[in-house]
């Protein structure tokens, strides 16, 4: 009977804050936030992760140590299950510190802050040197053609558009130059590419990230240059368009190796076979500490389990934390998880991903049917007192994306995006950029959403 | 006729985003944000202000240099009027670096990170030394009475409550210990007070701020200790409750001196006699650079004038920037401004203050009649695309507060408060804590609100 009363309160409860303040769900959600803000366990966990397992790109010893640490921490939490889900990952090493030098009698000897892009081949120990052709996009390459490009280094210098409020939109407009620049330029005979970092900030950090080759096209070295460096190079080219750029990288891809997703569960008391999944990814690019991308998401979703345990809330359905391996390189963890769901014929109610940085949360982006989105949006007033103002239909995340074929709602934590790309994939993504309160508002918000999905799961059925 | 059409669009325009996207006000507001995010002039101004005029407490040479710089910058913007509004300010100097040492055979020699509180007398060059009595609030002092307190140093150690979402509420609960601790403890014969810094962060920065004496009560020295220091002192007292604390400060109040508010106006084309005022305060505590408190508010409101000039928007009413002097010490700038409004019988439509840090804006807090609040709230959907989700009735700000007697709406920019008290009044309030995008979202939001108030001013009449 009590449950029915609660459901009733839920349906009448979303017309005004007066009613919400007496809503039993409000009380539970308030407890999640109070506990998270009073005991920022996730913050201390993130500090340990960042300071001890820096450079945890998939396939590295650091990544394996991070997996072992996550497994150990979860075991200590004493949920019903903790296990490793095996998979294989690609392996790439950055090698020696990258070098880029400009040679020009007009502008003198100049150095640039660069980093190799993920999966890139190296230049060889002697490096490459050539004239530079600056372009803003692929169309210009088509215009220049082979005669304008062959034997040169292509400099992709397109600024991210600062007028987007949500910075992921600005990133989305330029990331293809990083991801496919080498592939595109090689078709016209370029010997290498140097790409403006995909960020809205103006600083000296080069931002790495994955780039892709194709079997049919010759592989050429690809590096990113800091935005300040890109501005300098562009200015120098205006002084001397025939300046020569020397680049040296010793990165390389190695043989594949074994790795793991880490999974932990609190079993459902009524429907243990039905799963609410949530997680982030443990791997991170090697230049920084992977604090915002995505140590934050890992510790926040670990914290969800702690909050349920601490508040002694026993879910009706199974709560499953998935700490994904390899979001950055080839998404093998996401593939392995989605594949296992199919093989085991597991039934999910929803999946939630946190991979947009540990910044102040703004809401959730929901990839689901209109009916499901409408239902979840009705919960927004319960979370608005904690700054969750945007519940919108939209994309979810890279690690839960492959689950889309199973047809249940996929949800992403949406955070304040203003500073995310200042740090993403750069040496500046370090623990000192994390605010314990901003991080924990995310932990408690995910816990609240998991709680609501669990309690009203019957309403979410397609 | 055009104006009527716009008003019509305004009234029908707030039911859904589809209509808003075709709303002419949306276009203007979009232009404000695009310009502000593309050309972060306010950010560069803030960098100059912070790096060149650090320690600009009212009455200091640095404050006067900052005033001169603001005046010069505004003149260069070429608005219709720029002038100085004279006033007198109190003057207080911190003196030599403060010293606090614990002496105890049980815990050894220990040092604490402290700073004198604003307006405090110094200890004299020989310092003071006494046993320490730790309390959480004034009630405990009443319980202990004169026999428990006389001749001792009172240690106010109340943690700010981390469970508040809006951190100003946590601050409000503890700030009285800083502001009136010495006054209260002196009544019971204490020889000094040391107060836990009014912040939710855990670090080594002591946070200063104003404290008040009364003529009828003996003045005793007052200092703040960092939160880490407070935790240590509390732990040491558990080991040795008779430990002795030595404090040395050489701060002192000096004679009053002259200073200024800086005022700049774009005259209204229709009602030049009606004023929409907006501003922040140029003075700042001396320990940091006054980046968030309140260099941010100054450069954001200077930016409002630039945005109107840049976009060539001619307001119907007069736009008036007020850069206030002395928010921190005795609010003489606020008093002088409010007084001048009365003497000149000036007519204001509204006043807006930015003094909650240059963080991502969340909305506006409106101190006005219910009818006026309702009207202003209807503009919220126009600003929601830029993250302005909260338009609520509430308090405004210290500098515009004295205008309340005139009965027009007072409005504060509300920002993400999670990190504000990490930095407020501490050495950590420096320019490197500023995000250009977060800052500029505030500039453009204030400009948008000013634009809407100007356009629909007739509707705001009481």
CSV table of C-alpha atoms in Angstrom, one decimal, chain B:
chain,number,residue,atom,x,y,z
B,1,UNK,CA,4.5,50.5,-35.0
B,2,UNK,CA,7.6,48.3,-34.9
B,3,UNK,CA,7.7,48.7,-31.2
B,4,UNK,CA,4.1,47.5,-30.7
B,5,UNK,CA,4.8,44.5,-32.8
B,6,UNK,CA,7.7,43.6,-30.6
B,7,UNK,CA,5.7,44.0,-27.5
B,8,UNK,CA,3.1,41.7,-29.0
B,9,UNK,CA,5.7,39.1,-29.8
B,10,UNK,CA,6.9,39.4,-26.3
B,11,UNK,CA,3.6,38.5,-24.8
B,12,UNK,CA,2.9,35.6,-27.1
B,13,UNK,CA,6.5,34.5,-27.3
B,14,UNK,CA,7.1,32.7,-24.1
B,15,UNK,CA,5.1,29.5,-24.5
B,16,UNK,CA,7.7,27.5,-26.4
B,17,UNK,CA,11.1,27.6,-27.8
B,18,UNK,CA,9.8,27.5,-31.4
B,19,UNK,CA,8.2,30.9,-31.0
B,20,UNK,CA,11.2,32.2,-29.1
B,21,UNK,CA,13.6,31.3,-31.9
B,22,UNK,CA,11.7,33.7,-34.1
B,23,UNK,CA,11.5,36.3,-31.4
B,24,UNK,CA,13.3,39.5,-32.3
B,25,UNK,CA,14.5,39.8,-28.7
B,26,UNK,CA,16.1,36.4,-29.0
B,27,UNK,CA,18.1,37.7,-32.0
B,28,UNK,CA,19.4,40.6,-30.0
B,29,UNK,CA,20.2,38.5,-27.0
B,30,UNK,CA,22.0,36.0,-29.3
B,31,UNK,CA,24.1,38.8,-30.6
B,32,UNK,CA,25.1,39.9,-27.1
B,33,UNK,CA,26.3,36.3,-26.4
B,34,UNK,CA,28.0,35.8,-29.7
B,35,UNK,CA,29.9,39.1,-29.3
B,36,UNK,CA,30.9,38.4,-25.7
B,37,UNK,CA,32.1,34.9,-26.4
B,38,UNK,CA,34.0,35.8,-29.5
B,39,UNK,CA,35.7,38.9,-28.0
B,40,UNK,CA,36.3,38.3,-24.3
B,41,UNK,CA,37.4,41.9,-23.7
B,42,UNK,CA,36.1,41.7,-20.1
B,43,UNK,CA,38.5,38.8,-19.5
B,44,UNK,CA,41.5,40.7,-20.7
B,45,UNK,CA,40.4,43.7,-18.7
B,46,UNK,CA,40.2,41.5,-15.6
B,47,UNK,CA,43.6,40.2,-16.2
B,48,UNK,CA,45.0,43.7,-16.3
B,49,UNK,CA,43.1,44.7,-13.2
B,50,UNK,CA,44.2,41.7,-11.2
B,51,UNK,CA,47.8,41.8,-12.2
B,52,UNK,CA,48.3,45.5,-11.9
B,53,UNK,CA,46.1,46.5,-9.0
B,54,UNK,CA,46.3,43.7,-6.5
B,55,UNK,CA,45.5,44.6,-2.9
B,56,UNK,CA,43.1,47.4,-3.8
B,57,UNK,CA,41.4,47.7,-0.5
B,58,UNK,CA,39.6,51.0,-0.1
B,59,UNK,CA,41.9,53.9,0.9
B,60,UNK,CA,45.0,52.3,-0.6
B,61,UNK,CA,47.1,53.6,-3.4
B,62,UNK,CA,46.3,50.5,-5.4
B,63,UNK,CA,42.6,51.2,-5.1
B,64,UNK,CA,43.1,54.7,-6.4
B,65,UNK,CA,45.2,53.4,-9.3
B,66,UNK,CA,42.4,51.0,-10.1
B,67,UNK,CA,39.8,53.8,-10.1
B,68,UNK,CA,42.0,55.8,-12.4
B,69,UNK,CA,42.4,52.8,-14.7
B,70,UNK,CA,38.6,52.2,-14.8
B,71,UNK,CA,38.0,55.9,-15.5
B,72,UNK,CA,40.5,55.8,-18.4
B,73,UNK,CA,39.1,52.6,-19.8
B,74,UNK,CA,35.6,54.0,-19.7
B,75,UNK,CA,36.7,57.2,-21.4
B,76,UNK,CA,38.2,55.2,-24.2
B,77,UNK,CA,34.9,53.4,-24.7
B,78,UNK,CA,33.4,56.9,-25.5
B,79,UNK,CA,30.0,56.7,-23.8
B,80,UNK,CA,28.0,59.9,-23.3
B,81,UNK,CA,29.3,60.6,-19.8
B,82,UNK,CA,32.1,59.4,-17.5
B,83,UNK,CA,32.5,61.0,-14.1
B,84,UNK,CA,33.8,60.4,-10.6
B,85,UNK,CA,31.5,60.5,-7.6
B,86,UNK,CA,33.5,61.6,-4.5
B,87,UNK,CA,33.2,60.0,-1.1
B,88,UNK,CA,35.4,59.3,1.9
B,89,UNK,CA,36.6,55.9,2.9
B,90,UNK,CA,38.0,54.3,6.1
B,91,UNK,CA,41.5,53.1,5.8
B,92,UNK,CA,43.0,50.0,7.4
B,93,UNK,CA,46.4,48.4,6.9
B,94,UNK,CA,47.3,44.8,7.5
B,95,UNK,CA,50.9,45.6,8.5
B,96,UNK,CA,53.4,42.8,8.7
B,97,UNK,CA,52.7,39.2,7.9
B,98,UNK,CA,50.7,37.8,10.8
B,99,UNK,CA,52.2,35.1,13.1
B,100,UNK,CA,50.4,32.4,15.1
B,101,UNK,CA,52.3,29.7,17.0
B,102,UNK,CA,51.2,27.0,19.3
B,103,UNK,CA,53.3,26.3,22.3
B,104,UNK,CA,52.8,22.9,24.0
B,105,UNK,CA,55.0,20.3,25.4
B,106,UNK,CA,52.5,17.7,24.3
B,107,UNK,CA,52.1,18.8,20.6
B,108,UNK,CA,55.3,20.6,20.2
B,109,UNK,CA,55.8,23.9,18.4
B,110,UNK,CA,53.3,24.4,15.6
B,111,UNK,CA,52.4,27.2,13.3
B,112,UNK,CA,49.0,28.2,11.9
B,113,UNK,CA,48.1,30.0,8.7
B,114,UNK,CA,46.2,33.1,9.9
B,115,UNK,CA,45.3,36.6,8.7
B,116,UNK,CA,44.0,39.6,10.6
B,117,UNK,CA,40.3,40.3,10.0
B,118,UNK,CA,39.4,43.7,8.5
B,119,UNK,CA,39.2,46.6,11.0
B,120,UNK,CA,40.9,44.5,13.7
B,121,UNK,CA,43.4,46.2,16.0
B,122,UNK,CA,46.8,44.7,16.1
B,123,UNK,CA,48.2,42.7,19.0
B,124,UNK,CA,51.1,45.1,19.4
B,125,UNK,CA,54.6,44.2,18.3
B,126,UNK,CA,55.1,41.8,21.2
B,127,UNK,CA,52.0,39.8,20.4
B,128,UNK,CA,49.6,38.2,22.7
B,129,UNK,CA,49.8,34.7,24.3
B,130,UNK,CA,47.2,32.8,26.2
B,131,UNK,CA,45.3,29.6,26.6
B,132,UNK,CA,42.6,28.8,24.0
B,133,UNK,CA,38.9,28.1,24.5
B,134,UNK,CA,37.3,26.4,21.6
B,135,UNK,CA,33.6,27.1,20.9
B,136,UNK,CA,31.2,26.5,18.0
B,137,UNK,CA,29.1,29.6,18.6
B,138,UNK,CA,28.0,32.5,20.8
B,139,UNK,CA,25.7,30.4,22.9
B,140,UNK,CA,28.7,28.4,24.2
B,141,UNK,CA,30.3,31.7,25.2
B,142,UNK,CA,27.3,32.5,27.3
B,143,UNK,CA,27.5,29.1,29.0
B,144,UNK,CA,31.2,29.4,29.7
B,145,UNK,CA,30.8,32.9,31.1
B,146,UNK,CA,33.5,35.3,32.3
B,147,UNK,CA,35.3,32.7,34.4
B,148,UNK,CA,35.7,30.4,31.5
B,149,UNK,CA,36.8,33.0,29.0
B,150,UNK,CA,38.6,35.9,30.8
B,151,UNK,CA,42.2,36.2,29.8
B,152,UNK,CA,42.0,33.6,27.1
B,153,UNK,CA,41.9,33.5,23.3
B,154,UNK,CA,38.5,32.4,22.0
B,155,UNK,CA,38.7,30.0,19.0
B,156,UNK,CA,35.4,30.0,17.0
B,157,UNK,CA,35.5,26.7,15.2
B,158,UNK,CA,32.1,26.2,13.5
B,159,UNK,CA,32.3,24.3,10.1
B,160,UNK,CA,30.1,25.7,7.4
B,161,UNK,CA,27.3,23.3,6.6
B,162,UNK,CA,28.2,21.5,3.3
B,163,UNK,CA,24.7,20.2,2.6
B,164,UNK,CA,23.5,23.5,1.3
B,165,UNK,CA,23.3,23.5,-2.5
B,166,UNK,CA,23.6,27.3,-2.7
B,167,UNK,CA,26.8,28.0,-0.8
B,168,UNK,CA,25.9,31.5,0.2
B,169,UNK,CA,23.4,29.9,2.7
B,170,UNK,CA,26.3,28.0,4.3
B,171,UNK,CA,28.3,31.2,4.5
B,172,UNK,CA,25.4,33.1,6.0
B,173,UNK,CA,25.2,30.7,8.8
B,174,UNK,CA,28.8,31.1,10.0
B,175,UNK,CA,29.8,34.7,9.0
B,176,UNK,CA,28.5,36.2,12.2
B,177,UNK,CA,31.3,34.5,14.1
B,178,UNK,CA,33.8,36.4,11.9
B,179,UNK,CA,31.9,39.6,11.9
B,180,UNK,CA,31.0,39.8,15.6
B,181,UNK,CA,33.2,37.2,17.3
B,182,UNK,CA,35.7,39.7,18.9
B,183,UNK,CA,32.8,41.9,20.0
B,184,UNK,CA,31.1,39.0,21.7
B,185,UNK,CA,34.2,37.4,23.2
B,186,UNK,CA,35.5,40.7,24.6
B,187,UNK,CA,32.4,41.1,26.7
B,188,UNK,CA,33.5,38.0,28.6
B,189,UNK,CA,37.1,39.3,29.0
B,190,UNK,CA,38.8,37.4,26.1
B,191,UNK,CA,42.1,39.0,24.9
B,192,UNK,CA,41.7,37.9,21.3
B,193,UNK,CA,39.8,35.7,18.9
B,194,UNK,CA,40.8,33.3,16.2
B,195,UNK,CA,38.0,32.3,13.8
B,196,UNK,CA,37.7,29.4,11.4
B,197,UNK,CA,37.7,30.7,7.9
B,198,UNK,CA,34.1,31.1,6.5
B,199,UNK,CA,34.5,28.7,3.6
B,200,UNK,CA,33.5,25.2,2.6
B,201,UNK,CA,36.9,24.3,1.3
B,202,UNK,CA,39.6,22.4,3.1
B,203,UNK,CA,42.9,24.1,2.5
B,204,UNK,CA,45.6,26.3,4.0
B,205,UNK,CA,44.3,29.7,3.0
B,206,UNK,CA,43.0,32.0,5.7
B,207,UNK,CA,40.0,34.1,4.6
B,208,UNK,CA,39.8,37.6,5.8
B,209,UNK,CA,36.7,39.9,5.8
B,210,UNK,CA,35.2,42.7,7.8
B,211,UNK,CA,34.6,42.4,11.6
B,212,UNK,CA,32.9,45.0,13.8
B,213,UNK,CA,33.6,46.6,17.1
B,214,UNK,CA,31.2,48.6,19.2
B,215,UNK,CA,32.2,51.8,21.1
B,216,UNK,CA,30.9,50.3,24.3
B,217,UNK,CA,33.1,47.2,24.3
B,218,UNK,CA,36.8,46.9,24.6
B,219,UNK,CA,38.6,46.1,21.2
B,220,UNK,CA,40.5,42.9,21.0
B,221,UNK,CA,42.5,41.5,18.1
B,222,UNK,CA,40.7,39.2,15.7
B,223,UNK,CA,42.2,36.8,13.2
B,224,UNK,CA,41.0,34.1,10.8
B,225,UNK,CA,42.7,30.7,10.5
B,226,UNK,CA,42.6,28.4,7.5
B,227,UNK,CA,40.2,25.5,7.7
B,228,UNK,CA,43.1,23.0,7.8
B,229,UNK,CA,44.7,25.1,10.6
B,230,UNK,CA,41.4,25.1,12.5
B,231,UNK,CA,41.2,21.4,12.3
B,232,UNK,CA,44.8,21.1,13.5
B,233,UNK,CA,44.3,23.5,16.4
B,234,UNK,CA,41.1,21.6,17.4
B,235,UNK,CA,43.0,18.3,17.3
B,236,UNK,CA,45.9,19.8,19.4
B,237,UNK,CA,43.5,21.1,22.0
B,238,UNK,CA,42.2,17.6,22.4
B,239,UNK,CA,45.7,16.5,23.2
B,240,UNK,CA,46.6,19.5,25.4
B,241,UNK,CA,43.6,21.7,26.3
B,242,UNK,CA,46.0,24.0,28.2
B,243,UNK,CA,48.3,24.7,25.1
B,244,UNK,CA,49.2,28.3,24.7
B,245,UNK,CA,48.6,30.2,21.5
B,246,UNK,CA,50.8,33.2,20.5
B,247,UNK,CA,49.4,35.6,17.9
B,248,UNK,CA,51.1,38.7,16.5
B,249,UNK,CA,49.5,41.2,14.2
B,250,UNK,CA,50.4,44.8,13.4
B,251,UNK,CA,47.3,45.9,11.6
B,252,UNK,CA,45.7,49.2,12.4
B,253,UNK,CA,43.1,51.6,11.2
B,254,UNK,CA,44.4,54.9,9.8
B,255,UNK,CA,42.7,58.3,9.2
B,256,UNK,CA,39.9,58.5,6.5
B,257,UNK,CA,40.8,59.5,3.0
B,258,UNK,CA,39.0,60.5,-0.2
B,259,UNK,CA,38.0,58.1,-2.9
B,260,UNK,CA,35.4,57.7,-5.7
B,261,UNK,CA,32.7,55.7,-7.4
B,262,UNK,CA,33.2,55.7,-11.2
B,263,UNK,CA,30.0,56.3,-13.2
B,264,UNK,CA,29.5,56.1,-17.0
B,265,UNK,CA,26.4,56.5,-19.0
B,266,UNK,CA,24.8,55.9,-22.4
B,267,UNK,CA,22.0,58.5,-22.5
B,268,UNK,CA,18.5,57.3,-23.3
B,269,UNK,CA,17.1,58.4,-26.7
B,270,UNK,CA,13.5,58.7,-25.4
B,271,UNK,CA,13.8,59.1,-21.6
B,272,UNK,CA,17.3,60.2,-20.7
B,273,UNK,CA,16.1,61.1,-17.2
B,274,UNK,CA,15.2,57.4,-16.5
B,275,UNK,CA,18.1,55.2,-15.4
B,276,UNK,CA,18.9,51.6,-15.5
B,277,UNK,CA,21.9,51.1,-13.2
B,278,UNK,CA,24.3,48.2,-13.1
B,279,UNK,CA,27.7,47.6,-11.5
B,280,UNK,CA,30.1,45.8,-9.3
B,281,UNK,CA,32.7,46.9,-6.8
B,282,UNK,CA,36.3,47.8,-7.6
B,283,UNK,CA,37.8,47.5,-4.1
B,284,UNK,CA,38.9,44.0,-2.9
B,285,UNK,CA,40.5,42.4,0.1
B,286,UNK,CA,44.3,42.6,0.0
B,287,UNK,CA,45.3,39.0,0.2
B,288,UNK,CA,44.4,37.9,-3.3
B,289,UNK,CA,43.8,39.8,-6.6
B,290,UNK,CA,40.1,40.3,-6.1
B,291,UNK,CA,39.4,38.3,-9.3
B,292,UNK,CA,36.1,36.8,-8.4
B,293,UNK,CA,35.3,39.3,-5.6
B,294,UNK,CA,34.6,41.5,-7.4
B,295,UNK,CA,36.9,42.3,-10.3
B,296,UNK,CA,34.6,40.0,-12.3
B,297,UNK,CA,31.5,42.1,-11.6
B,298,UNK,CA,33.4,45.3,-12.5
B,299,UNK,CA,34.6,44.0,-15.9
B,300,UNK,CA,31.3,42.3,-16.7
B,301,UNK,CA,29.3,45.5,-16.2
B,302,UNK,CA,31.9,47.6,-18.1
B,303,UNK,CA,31.4,45.0,-20.8
B,304,UNK,CA,27.6,45.8,-20.9
B,305,UNK,CA,28.4,49.3,-22.1
B,306,UNK,CA,30.8,47.8,-24.7
B,307,UNK,CA,28.2,45.4,-26.0
B,308,UNK,CA,25.6,48.1,-26.5
B,309,UNK,CA,28.1,50.3,-28.3
B,310,UNK,CA,29.5,47.4,-30.4
B,311,UNK,CA,26.0,46.3,-31.4
B,312,UNK,CA,24.9,49.9,-31.9
B,313,UNK,CA,21.9,49.5,-29.8
B,314,UNK,CA,20.6,52.9,-28.6
B,315,UNK,CA,18.6,52.5,-25.4
B,316,UNK,CA,15.4,54.4,-24.8
B,317,UNK,CA,16.4,55.0,-21.2
B,318,UNK,CA,19.8,55.9,-19.8
B,319,UNK,CA,22.1,53.0,-19.1
B,320,UNK,CA,24.4,53.8,-16.1
B,321,UNK,CA,27.4,51.8,-15.0
B,322,UNK,CA,28.3,52.3,-11.4
B,323,UNK,CA,31.7,51.0,-10.3
B,324,UNK,CA,31.4,51.1,-6.6
B,325,UNK,CA,34.2,51.8,-4.1
B,326,UNK,CA,34.3,50.1,-0.7
B,327,UNK,CA,31.9,47.3,-0.7
B,328,UNK,CA,34.2,45.3,1.6
B,329,UNK,CA,34.9,47.7,4.5
B,330,UNK,CA,32.1,50.2,5.2
B,331,UNK,CA,30.0,50.4,2.0
B,332,UNK,CA,30.7,54.1,1.6
B,333,UNK,CA,30.3,53.9,-2.2
B,334,UNK,CA,26.9,52.3,-1.9
B,335,UNK,CA,25.9,55.0,0.6
B,336,UNK,CA,27.2,57.8,-1.5
B,337,UNK,CA,25.5,56.6,-4.6
B,338,UNK,CA,22.1,56.1,-2.9
B,339,UNK,CA,22.4,59.4,-1.2
B,340,UNK,CA,23.1,61.2,-4.5
B,341,UNK,CA,20.1,59.5,-6.1
B,342,UNK,CA,17.9,61.1,-3.4
B,343,UNK,CA,19.5,64.5,-3.5
B,344,UNK,CA,19.3,64.7,-7.3
B,345,UNK,CA,15.8,63.1,-7.2
B,346,UNK,CA,16.9,60.7,-9.9
B,347,UNK,CA,14.5,58.3,-11.3
B,348,UNK,CA,15.6,54.6,-11.7
B,349,UNK,CA,13.8,51.9,-13.5
B,350,UNK,CA,16.0,49.1,-12.0
B,351,UNK,CA,19.5,48.4,-10.6
B,352,UNK,CA,21.5,45.2,-11.2
B,353,UNK,CA,24.6,44.1,-9.3
B,354,UNK,CA,27.2,41.4,-10.1
B,355,UNK,CA,29.1,40.4,-7.0
B,356,UNK,CA,28.8,36.6,-6.8
B,357,UNK,CA,31.9,35.7,-8.7
B,358,UNK,CA,32.7,35.3,-12.4
B,359,UNK,CA,31.3,31.7,-12.5
B,360,UNK,CA,28.8,30.2,-15.0
B,361,UNK,CA,25.6,32.3,-14.5
B,362,UNK,CA,22.4,30.5,-13.4
B,363,UNK,CA,20.0,33.4,-13.4
B,364,UNK,CA,18.9,36.4,-11.5
B,365,UNK,CA,17.6,37.1,-8.0
B,366,UNK,CA,15.0,39.8,-8.0
B,367,UNK,CA,14.0,42.0,-5.1
B,368,UNK,CA,10.8,43.6,-6.3
B,369,UNK,CA,7.1,43.5,-6.1
B,370,UNK,CA,5.4,40.2,-7.0
B,371,UNK,CA,4.0,41.8,-10.2
B,372,UNK,CA,7.5,43.0,-11.2
B,373,UNK,CA,9.0,39.6,-10.4
B,374,UNK,CA,6.4,37.8,-12.5
B,375,UNK,CA,7.1,40.1,-15.4
B,376,UNK,CA,10.9,39.6,-15.3
B,377,UNK,CA,10.4,35.9,-14.9
B,378,UNK,CA,8.6,35.8,-18.2
B,379,UNK,CA,11.9,36.7,-19.8
B,380,UNK,CA,13.6,33.6,-18.5
B,381,UNK,CA,13.0,31.4,-21.6
B,382,UNK,CA,14.9,34.0,-23.7
B,383,UNK,CA,18.0,33.4,-21.6
B,384,UNK,CA,17.6,29.7,-20.9
B,385,UNK,CA,19.5,28.8,-24.1
B,386,UNK,CA,22.5,30.4,-22.3
B,387,UNK,CA,22.1,28.5,-19.0
B,388,UNK,CA,20.0,31.1,-17.2
B,389,UNK,CA,17.5,28.7,-15.5
B,390,UNK,CA,16.7,30.4,-12.3
B,391,UNK,CA,14.7,33.7,-12.1
B,392,UNK,CA,13.5,34.0,-8.5
B,393,UNK,CA,12.4,36.5,-6.0
B,394,UNK,CA,15.2,37.1,-3.5
B,395,UNK,CA,17.9,39.4,-2.3
B,396,UNK,CA,20.0,41.5,-4.5
B,397,UNK,CA,23.4,42.9,-3.4
B,398,UNK,CA,25.3,45.0,-0.9
B,399,UNK,CA,26.0,47.9,-3.2
B,400,UNK,CA,22.5,48.4,-4.6
B,401,UNK,CA,20.8,47.5,-1.3
B,402,UNK,CA,20.6,51.1,0.0
B,403,UNK,CA,18.5,51.9,-3.1
B,404,UNK,CA,15.7,49.7,-1.8
B,405,UNK,CA,13.9,52.7,-0.2
B,406,UNK,CA,13.3,54.2,-3.6
B,407,UNK,CA,11.1,51.2,-4.5
B,408,UNK,CA,12.4,50.1,-7.9
B,409,UNK,CA,13.5,46.5,-8.7
B,410,UNK,CA,16.9,45.5,-7.4
B,411,UNK,CA,18.4,42.5,-9.2
B,412,UNK,CA,21.5,40.3,-8.6
B,413,UNK,CA,23.3,38.1,-11.1
B,414,UNK,CA,23.2,34.6,-9.7
B,415,UNK,CA,26.2,32.4,-10.5
B,416,UNK,CA,27.2,28.8,-9.9
B,417,UNK,CA,28.2,29.1,-6.2
B,418,UNK,CA,30.0,25.9,-5.7
B,419,UNK,CA,33.6,27.4,-5.8
B,420,UNK,CA,32.9,30.9,-4.7
B,421,UNK,CA,33.8,30.6,-1.1
B,422,UNK,CA,36.9,28.5,-2.0
B,423,UNK,CA,38.4,31.9,-3.0
B,424,UNK,CA,36.4,34.7,-1.4
B,425,UNK,CA,38.6,37.0,0.7
B,426,UNK,CA,41.6,34.7,0.4
B,427,UNK,CA,45.0,34.7,-1.3
B,428,UNK,CA,43.5,32.2,-3.8
B,429,UNK,CA,41.2,34.7,-5.4
B,430,UNK,CA,43.4,35.2,-8.4
B,431,UNK,CA,43.0,35.7,-12.1
B,432,UNK,CA,44.0,32.1,-12.9
B,433,UNK,CA,40.7,31.0,-11.3
B,434,UNK,CA,38.7,32.8,-14.0
B,435,UNK,CA,37.2,31.1,-17.1
B,436,UNK,CA,36.8,33.6,-19.9
B,437,UNK,CA,33.7,31.8,-21.1
B,438,UNK,CA,32.0,31.6,-17.7
B,439,UNK,CA,32.8,35.3,-17.1
B,440,UNK,CA,31.4,36.4,-20.5
B,441,UNK,CA,28.2,34.4,-20.1
B,442,UNK,CA,27.6,36.8,-17.2
B,443,UNK,CA,28.4,39.9,-19.2
B,444,UNK,CA,26.1,39.0,-22.0
B,445,UNK,CA,23.3,37.9,-19.6
B,446,UNK,CA,23.4,41.3,-17.8
B,447,UNK,CA,23.4,43.1,-21.1
B,448,UNK,CA,20.4,41.0,-22.2
B,449,UNK,CA,18.5,41.9,-19.0
B,450,UNK,CA,19.3,45.6,-19.3
B,451,UNK,CA,18.1,45.4,-22.9
B,452,UNK,CA,14.8,43.8,-21.9
B,453,UNK,CA,14.3,46.2,-19.0
B,454,UNK,CA,14.9,49.1,-21.3
B,455,UNK,CA,12.6,47.9,-24.0
B,456,UNK,CA,9.7,46.9,-21.7
B,457,UNK,CA,10.3,49.6,-19.0
B,458,UNK,CA,6.7,50.8,-19.1
B,459,UNK,CA,5.6,47.4,-17.9
B,460,UNK,CA,7.9,47.5,-14.9
B,461,UNK,CA,6.3,50.6,-13.4
B,462,UNK,CA,5.1,49.8,-9.9
